[in-house]
mmCIF file of C-alpha atoms in Angstrom:
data_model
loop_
_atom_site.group_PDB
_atom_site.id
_atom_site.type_symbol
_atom_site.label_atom_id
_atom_site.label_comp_id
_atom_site.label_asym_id
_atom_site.label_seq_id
_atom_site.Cartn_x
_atom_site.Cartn_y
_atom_site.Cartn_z
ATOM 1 C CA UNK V 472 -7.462 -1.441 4.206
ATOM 2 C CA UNK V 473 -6.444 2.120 5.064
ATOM 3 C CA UNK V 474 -4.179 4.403 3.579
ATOM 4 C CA UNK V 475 -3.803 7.971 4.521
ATOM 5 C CA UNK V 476 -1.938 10.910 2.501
ATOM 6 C CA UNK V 477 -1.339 14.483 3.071
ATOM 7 C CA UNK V 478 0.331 16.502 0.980
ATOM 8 C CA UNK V 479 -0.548 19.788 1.683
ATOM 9 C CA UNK V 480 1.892 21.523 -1.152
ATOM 10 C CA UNK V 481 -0.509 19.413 -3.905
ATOM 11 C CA UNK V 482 -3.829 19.228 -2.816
ATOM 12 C CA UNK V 483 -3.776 21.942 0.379
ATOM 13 C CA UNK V 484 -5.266 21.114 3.829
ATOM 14 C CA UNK V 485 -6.708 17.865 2.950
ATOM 15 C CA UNK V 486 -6.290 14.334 4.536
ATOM 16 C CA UNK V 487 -7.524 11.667 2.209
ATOM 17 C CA UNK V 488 -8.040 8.314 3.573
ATOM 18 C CA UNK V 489 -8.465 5.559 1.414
ATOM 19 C CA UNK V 490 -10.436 2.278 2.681
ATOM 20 C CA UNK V 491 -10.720 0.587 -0.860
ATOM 21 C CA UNK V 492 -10.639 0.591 -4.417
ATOM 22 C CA UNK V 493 -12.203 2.745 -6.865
ATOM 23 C CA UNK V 494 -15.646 1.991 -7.941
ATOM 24 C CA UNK V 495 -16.443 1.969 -11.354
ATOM 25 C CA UNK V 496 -19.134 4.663 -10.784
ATOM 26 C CA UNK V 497 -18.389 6.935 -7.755
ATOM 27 C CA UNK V 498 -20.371 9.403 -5.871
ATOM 28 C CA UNK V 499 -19.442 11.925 -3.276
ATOM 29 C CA UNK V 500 -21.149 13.727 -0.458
ATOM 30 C CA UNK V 501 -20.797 16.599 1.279
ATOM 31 C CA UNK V 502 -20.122 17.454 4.795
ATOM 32 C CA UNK V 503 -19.384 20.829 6.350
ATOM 33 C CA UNK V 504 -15.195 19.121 6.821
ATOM 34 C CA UNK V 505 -15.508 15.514 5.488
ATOM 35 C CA UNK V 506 -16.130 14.432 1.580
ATOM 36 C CA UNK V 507 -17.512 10.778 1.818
ATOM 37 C CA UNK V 508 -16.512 8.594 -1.842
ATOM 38 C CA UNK V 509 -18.238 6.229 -2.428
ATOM 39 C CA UNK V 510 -19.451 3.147 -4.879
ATOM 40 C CA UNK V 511 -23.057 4.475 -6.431
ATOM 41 C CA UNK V 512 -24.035 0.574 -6.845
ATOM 42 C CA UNK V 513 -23.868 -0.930 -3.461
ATOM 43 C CA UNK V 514 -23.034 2.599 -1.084
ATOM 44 C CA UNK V 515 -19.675 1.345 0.107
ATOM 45 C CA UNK V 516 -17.316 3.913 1.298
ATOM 46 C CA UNK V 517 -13.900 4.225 -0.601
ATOM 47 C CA UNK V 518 -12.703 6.860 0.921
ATOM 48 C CA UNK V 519 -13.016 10.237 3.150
ATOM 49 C CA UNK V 520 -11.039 13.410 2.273
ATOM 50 C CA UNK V 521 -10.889 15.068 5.486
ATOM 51 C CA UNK V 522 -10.738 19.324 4.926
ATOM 52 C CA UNK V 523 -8.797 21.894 7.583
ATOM 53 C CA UNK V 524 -6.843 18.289 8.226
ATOM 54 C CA UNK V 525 -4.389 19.782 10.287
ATOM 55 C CA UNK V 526 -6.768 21.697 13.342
ATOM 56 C CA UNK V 527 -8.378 18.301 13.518
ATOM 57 C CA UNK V 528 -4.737 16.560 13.814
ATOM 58 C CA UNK V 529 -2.408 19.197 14.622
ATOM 59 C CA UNK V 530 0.671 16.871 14.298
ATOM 60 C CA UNK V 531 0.051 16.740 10.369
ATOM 61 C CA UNK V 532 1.941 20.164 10.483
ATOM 62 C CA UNK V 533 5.159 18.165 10.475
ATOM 63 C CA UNK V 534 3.875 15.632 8.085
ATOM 64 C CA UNK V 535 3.803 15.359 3.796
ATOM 65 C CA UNK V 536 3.170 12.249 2.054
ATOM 66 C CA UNK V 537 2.013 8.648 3.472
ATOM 67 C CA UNK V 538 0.519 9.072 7.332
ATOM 68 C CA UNK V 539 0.818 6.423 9.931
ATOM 69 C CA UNK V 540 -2.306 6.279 11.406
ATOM 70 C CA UNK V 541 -2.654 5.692 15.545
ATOM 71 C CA UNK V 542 -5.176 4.894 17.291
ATOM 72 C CA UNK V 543 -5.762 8.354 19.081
ATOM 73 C CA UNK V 544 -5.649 9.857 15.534
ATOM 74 C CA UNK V 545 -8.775 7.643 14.103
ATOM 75 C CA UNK V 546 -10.708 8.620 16.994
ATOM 76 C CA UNK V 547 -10.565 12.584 16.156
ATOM 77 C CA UNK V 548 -11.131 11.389 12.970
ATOM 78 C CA UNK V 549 -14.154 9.308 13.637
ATOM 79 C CA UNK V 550 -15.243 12.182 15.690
ATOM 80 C CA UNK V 551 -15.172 14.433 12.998
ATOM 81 C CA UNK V 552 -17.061 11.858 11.114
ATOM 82 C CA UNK V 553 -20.103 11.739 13.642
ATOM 83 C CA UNK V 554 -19.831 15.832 13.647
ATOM 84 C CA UNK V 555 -21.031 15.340 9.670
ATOM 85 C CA UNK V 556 -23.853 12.644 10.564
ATOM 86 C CA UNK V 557 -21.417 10.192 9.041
ATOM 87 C CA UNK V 558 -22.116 6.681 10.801
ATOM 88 C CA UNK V 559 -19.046 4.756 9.692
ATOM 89 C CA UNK V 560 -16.165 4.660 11.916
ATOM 90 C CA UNK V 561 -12.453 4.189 10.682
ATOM 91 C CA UNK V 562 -11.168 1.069 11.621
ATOM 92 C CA UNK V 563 -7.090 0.911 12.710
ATOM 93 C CA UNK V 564 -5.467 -1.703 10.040
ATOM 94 C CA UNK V 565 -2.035 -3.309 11.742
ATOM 95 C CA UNK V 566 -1.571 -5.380 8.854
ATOM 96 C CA UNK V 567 2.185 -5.113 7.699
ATOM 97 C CA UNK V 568 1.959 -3.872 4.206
ATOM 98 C CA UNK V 569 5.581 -4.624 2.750
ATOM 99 C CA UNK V 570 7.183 -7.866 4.165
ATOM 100 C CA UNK V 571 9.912 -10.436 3.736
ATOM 101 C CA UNK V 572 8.684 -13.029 0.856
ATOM 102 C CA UNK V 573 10.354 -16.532 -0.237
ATOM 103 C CA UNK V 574 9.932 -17.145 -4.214
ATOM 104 C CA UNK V 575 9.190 -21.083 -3.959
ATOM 105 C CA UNK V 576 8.207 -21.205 -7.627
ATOM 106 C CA UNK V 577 8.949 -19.265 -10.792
ATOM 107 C CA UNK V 578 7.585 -20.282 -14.341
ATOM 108 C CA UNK V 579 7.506 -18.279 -17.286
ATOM 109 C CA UNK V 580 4.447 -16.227 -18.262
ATOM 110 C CA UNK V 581 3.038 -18.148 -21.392
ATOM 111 C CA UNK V 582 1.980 -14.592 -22.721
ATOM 112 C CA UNK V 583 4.862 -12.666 -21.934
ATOM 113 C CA UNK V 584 8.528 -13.224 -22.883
ATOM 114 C CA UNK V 585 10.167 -11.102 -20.155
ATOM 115 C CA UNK V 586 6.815 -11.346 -17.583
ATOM 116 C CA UNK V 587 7.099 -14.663 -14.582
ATOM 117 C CA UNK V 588 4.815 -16.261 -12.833
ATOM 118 C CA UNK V 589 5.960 -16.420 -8.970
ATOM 119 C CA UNK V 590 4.419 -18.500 -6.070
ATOM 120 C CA UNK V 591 5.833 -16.169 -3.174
ATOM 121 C CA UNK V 592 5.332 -17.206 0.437
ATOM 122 C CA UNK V 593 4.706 -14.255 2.986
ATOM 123 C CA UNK V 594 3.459 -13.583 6.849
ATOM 124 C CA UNK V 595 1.180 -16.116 7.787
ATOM 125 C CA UNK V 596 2.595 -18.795 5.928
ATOM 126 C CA UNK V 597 0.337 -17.879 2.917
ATOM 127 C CA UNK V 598 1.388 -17.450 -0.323
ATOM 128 C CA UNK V 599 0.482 -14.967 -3.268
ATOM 129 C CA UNK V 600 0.586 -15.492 -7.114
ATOM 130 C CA UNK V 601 2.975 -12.529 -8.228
ATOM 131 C CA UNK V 602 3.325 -11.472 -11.701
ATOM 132 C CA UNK V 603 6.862 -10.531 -12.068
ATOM 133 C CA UNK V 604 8.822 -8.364 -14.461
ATOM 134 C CA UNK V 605 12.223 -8.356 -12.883
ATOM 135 C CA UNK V 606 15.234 -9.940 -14.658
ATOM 136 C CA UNK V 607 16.542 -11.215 -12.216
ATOM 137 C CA UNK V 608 13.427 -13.363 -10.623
ATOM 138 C CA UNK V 609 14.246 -17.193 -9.704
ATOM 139 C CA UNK V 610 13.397 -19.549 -6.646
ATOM 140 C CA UNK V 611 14.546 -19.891 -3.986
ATOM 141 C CA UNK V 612 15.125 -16.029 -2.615
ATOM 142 C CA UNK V 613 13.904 -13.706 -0.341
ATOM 143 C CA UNK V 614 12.286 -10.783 -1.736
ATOM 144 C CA UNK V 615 10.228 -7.363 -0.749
ATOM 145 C CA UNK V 616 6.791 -8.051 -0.970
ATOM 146 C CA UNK V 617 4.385 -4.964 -1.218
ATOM 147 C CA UNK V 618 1.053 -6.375 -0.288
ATOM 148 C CA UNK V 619 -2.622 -5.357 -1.597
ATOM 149 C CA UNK V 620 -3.404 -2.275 -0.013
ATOM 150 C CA UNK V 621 0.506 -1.066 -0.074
ATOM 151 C CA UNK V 622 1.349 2.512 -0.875
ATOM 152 C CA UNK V 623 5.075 2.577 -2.644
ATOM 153 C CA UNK V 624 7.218 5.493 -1.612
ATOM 154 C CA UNK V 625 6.501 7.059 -4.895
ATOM 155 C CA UNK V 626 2.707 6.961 -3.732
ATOM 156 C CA UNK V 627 1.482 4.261 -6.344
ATOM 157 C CA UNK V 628 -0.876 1.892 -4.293
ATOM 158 C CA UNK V 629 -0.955 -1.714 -4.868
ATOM 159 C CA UNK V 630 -4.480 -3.676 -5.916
ATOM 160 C CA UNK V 631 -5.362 -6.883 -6.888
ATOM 161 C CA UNK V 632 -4.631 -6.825 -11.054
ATOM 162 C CA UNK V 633 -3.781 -9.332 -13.805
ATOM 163 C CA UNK V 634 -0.726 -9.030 -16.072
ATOM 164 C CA UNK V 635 -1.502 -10.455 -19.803
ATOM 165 C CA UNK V 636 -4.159 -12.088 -18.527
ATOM 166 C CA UNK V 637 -2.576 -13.778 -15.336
ATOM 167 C CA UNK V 638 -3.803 -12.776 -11.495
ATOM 168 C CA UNK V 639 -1.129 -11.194 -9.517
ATOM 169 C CA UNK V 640 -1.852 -10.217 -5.937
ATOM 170 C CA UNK V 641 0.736 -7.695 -4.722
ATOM 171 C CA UNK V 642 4.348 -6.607 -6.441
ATOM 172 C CA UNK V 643 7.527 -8.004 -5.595
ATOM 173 C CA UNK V 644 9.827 -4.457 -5.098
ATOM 174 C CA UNK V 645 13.469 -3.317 -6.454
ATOM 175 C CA UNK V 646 15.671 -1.295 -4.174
ATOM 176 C CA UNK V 647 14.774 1.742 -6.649
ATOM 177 C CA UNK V 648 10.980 1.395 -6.106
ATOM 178 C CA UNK V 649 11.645 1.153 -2.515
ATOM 179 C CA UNK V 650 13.740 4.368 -2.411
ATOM 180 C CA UNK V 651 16.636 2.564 -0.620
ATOM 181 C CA UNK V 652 19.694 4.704 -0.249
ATOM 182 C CA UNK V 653 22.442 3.871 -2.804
ATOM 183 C CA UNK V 654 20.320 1.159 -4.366
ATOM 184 C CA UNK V 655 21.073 0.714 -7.740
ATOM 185 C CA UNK V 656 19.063 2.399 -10.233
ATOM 186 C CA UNK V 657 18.032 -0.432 -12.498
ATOM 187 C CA UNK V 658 15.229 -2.737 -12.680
ATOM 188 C CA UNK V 659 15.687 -6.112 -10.698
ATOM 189 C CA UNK V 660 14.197 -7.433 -7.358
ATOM 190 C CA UNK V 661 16.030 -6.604 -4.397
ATOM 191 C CA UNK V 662 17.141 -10.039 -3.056
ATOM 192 C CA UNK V 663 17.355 -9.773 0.691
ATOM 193 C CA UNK V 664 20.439 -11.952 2.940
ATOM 194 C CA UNK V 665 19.427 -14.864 4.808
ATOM 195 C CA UNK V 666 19.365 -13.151 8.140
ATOM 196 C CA UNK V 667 15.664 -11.285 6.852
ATOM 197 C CA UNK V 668 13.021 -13.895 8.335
ATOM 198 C CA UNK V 669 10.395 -14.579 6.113
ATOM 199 C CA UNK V 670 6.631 -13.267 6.859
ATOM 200 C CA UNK V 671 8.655 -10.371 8.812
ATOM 201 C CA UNK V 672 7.333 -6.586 8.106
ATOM 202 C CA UNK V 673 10.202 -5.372 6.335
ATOM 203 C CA UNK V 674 12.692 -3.158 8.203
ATOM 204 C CA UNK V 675 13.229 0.395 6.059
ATOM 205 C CA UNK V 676 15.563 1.308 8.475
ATOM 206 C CA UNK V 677 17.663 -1.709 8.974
ATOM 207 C CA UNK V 678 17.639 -1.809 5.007
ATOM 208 C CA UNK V 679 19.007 1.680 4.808
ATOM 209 C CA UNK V 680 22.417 0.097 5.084
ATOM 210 C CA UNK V 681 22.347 -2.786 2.485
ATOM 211 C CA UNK V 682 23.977 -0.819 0.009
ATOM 212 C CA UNK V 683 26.875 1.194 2.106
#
């Protein structure tokens, strides 16, 4: 997993990159330009918050909100790390994070009247258990699937949960939550046409024009 913000109106000239979830108990440590988080009982790193961000990536100038990380950019990163005796390196993650789902199964929630349980194909021909609240959910459509390890435009990021006491890996996304121009502003998954493949990484771009 990695996730990267900036959002230097907020929290000033700070790059946080996020590698997992929070840990129950959290420590942090000190560098003279990096802040390691991370879990107190095993030492895992959750996250670095990378300080003067933009003179170690000069192109965050331009940038507020979700960063696409390159290759070239984790190694100035990583170099940074080594520059605070950090040994970890930042690993690039390629992994598609919202992509073109098939609902093969829906069944209702047996704590929930409005809550459905979905069995929802994606990339790789695996399939997630989805806890759905839209009222419009049924088989046999294509959704938005925001994986584990997502970050919605809104900036929520997407973990492993349970709803009512059901597992649900991932969210399946509305046109609002996805910040789709013109998409209407009420809840309800955004049901793609047949011509979106399913497993693709879904196309923000090409969707800009589903509601014109």
């Amino acid at each position: 997993m990695l996730i990267a913000s900036y959002n230097p109106g907020q929290t000033g000239d700070i790059l946080v990159v996020i590698l997992g979830e929070d840990a129950k108990k959290q420590e942090v440590m000190y560098g003279d330009s990096v802040v390691r988080i991370f879990d107190a009982k095993n030492d895992k790193t959750t996250g670095f918050n990378f300080l003067n961000a933009s003179t170690i990536l000069p192109r965050l100038k331009d940038v507020n909100g979700q960063v696409e990380l390159t290759q070239d950019d984790l190694d100035a990163l990583n170099n940074e790390l080594s520059k605070n005796d950090i040994d970890e390196q930042i690993e690039l993650d390629t992994d598609p994070k919202f992509v073109v789902g098939y609902v093969k199964s829906v069944k209702e929630h047996p704590k929930s009247d409005h809550l459905k349980i979905t069995e929802t194909e994606i990339d790789g021909g695996k399939t997630l258990q989805i806890v759905s609240g839209s009222p419009n959910m049924q088989e046999d459509i294509k959704v938005v699937v925001a994986k584990v390890g997502a970050m919605m435009p809104d900036g929520l990021i997407i973990w492993p949960g349970e709803l009512k006491g059901e597992e649900s890996d991932g969210m399946i996304c509305s046109g609002r939550e996805l910040k789709i121009p013109n998409a209407p502003q009420r809840p309800g998954a955004l049901i793609l046409p047949d011509d979106y493949q399913v497993g693709d990484a879904f196309d923000f771009d090409k969707a800009s024009t589903l509601f014109e």
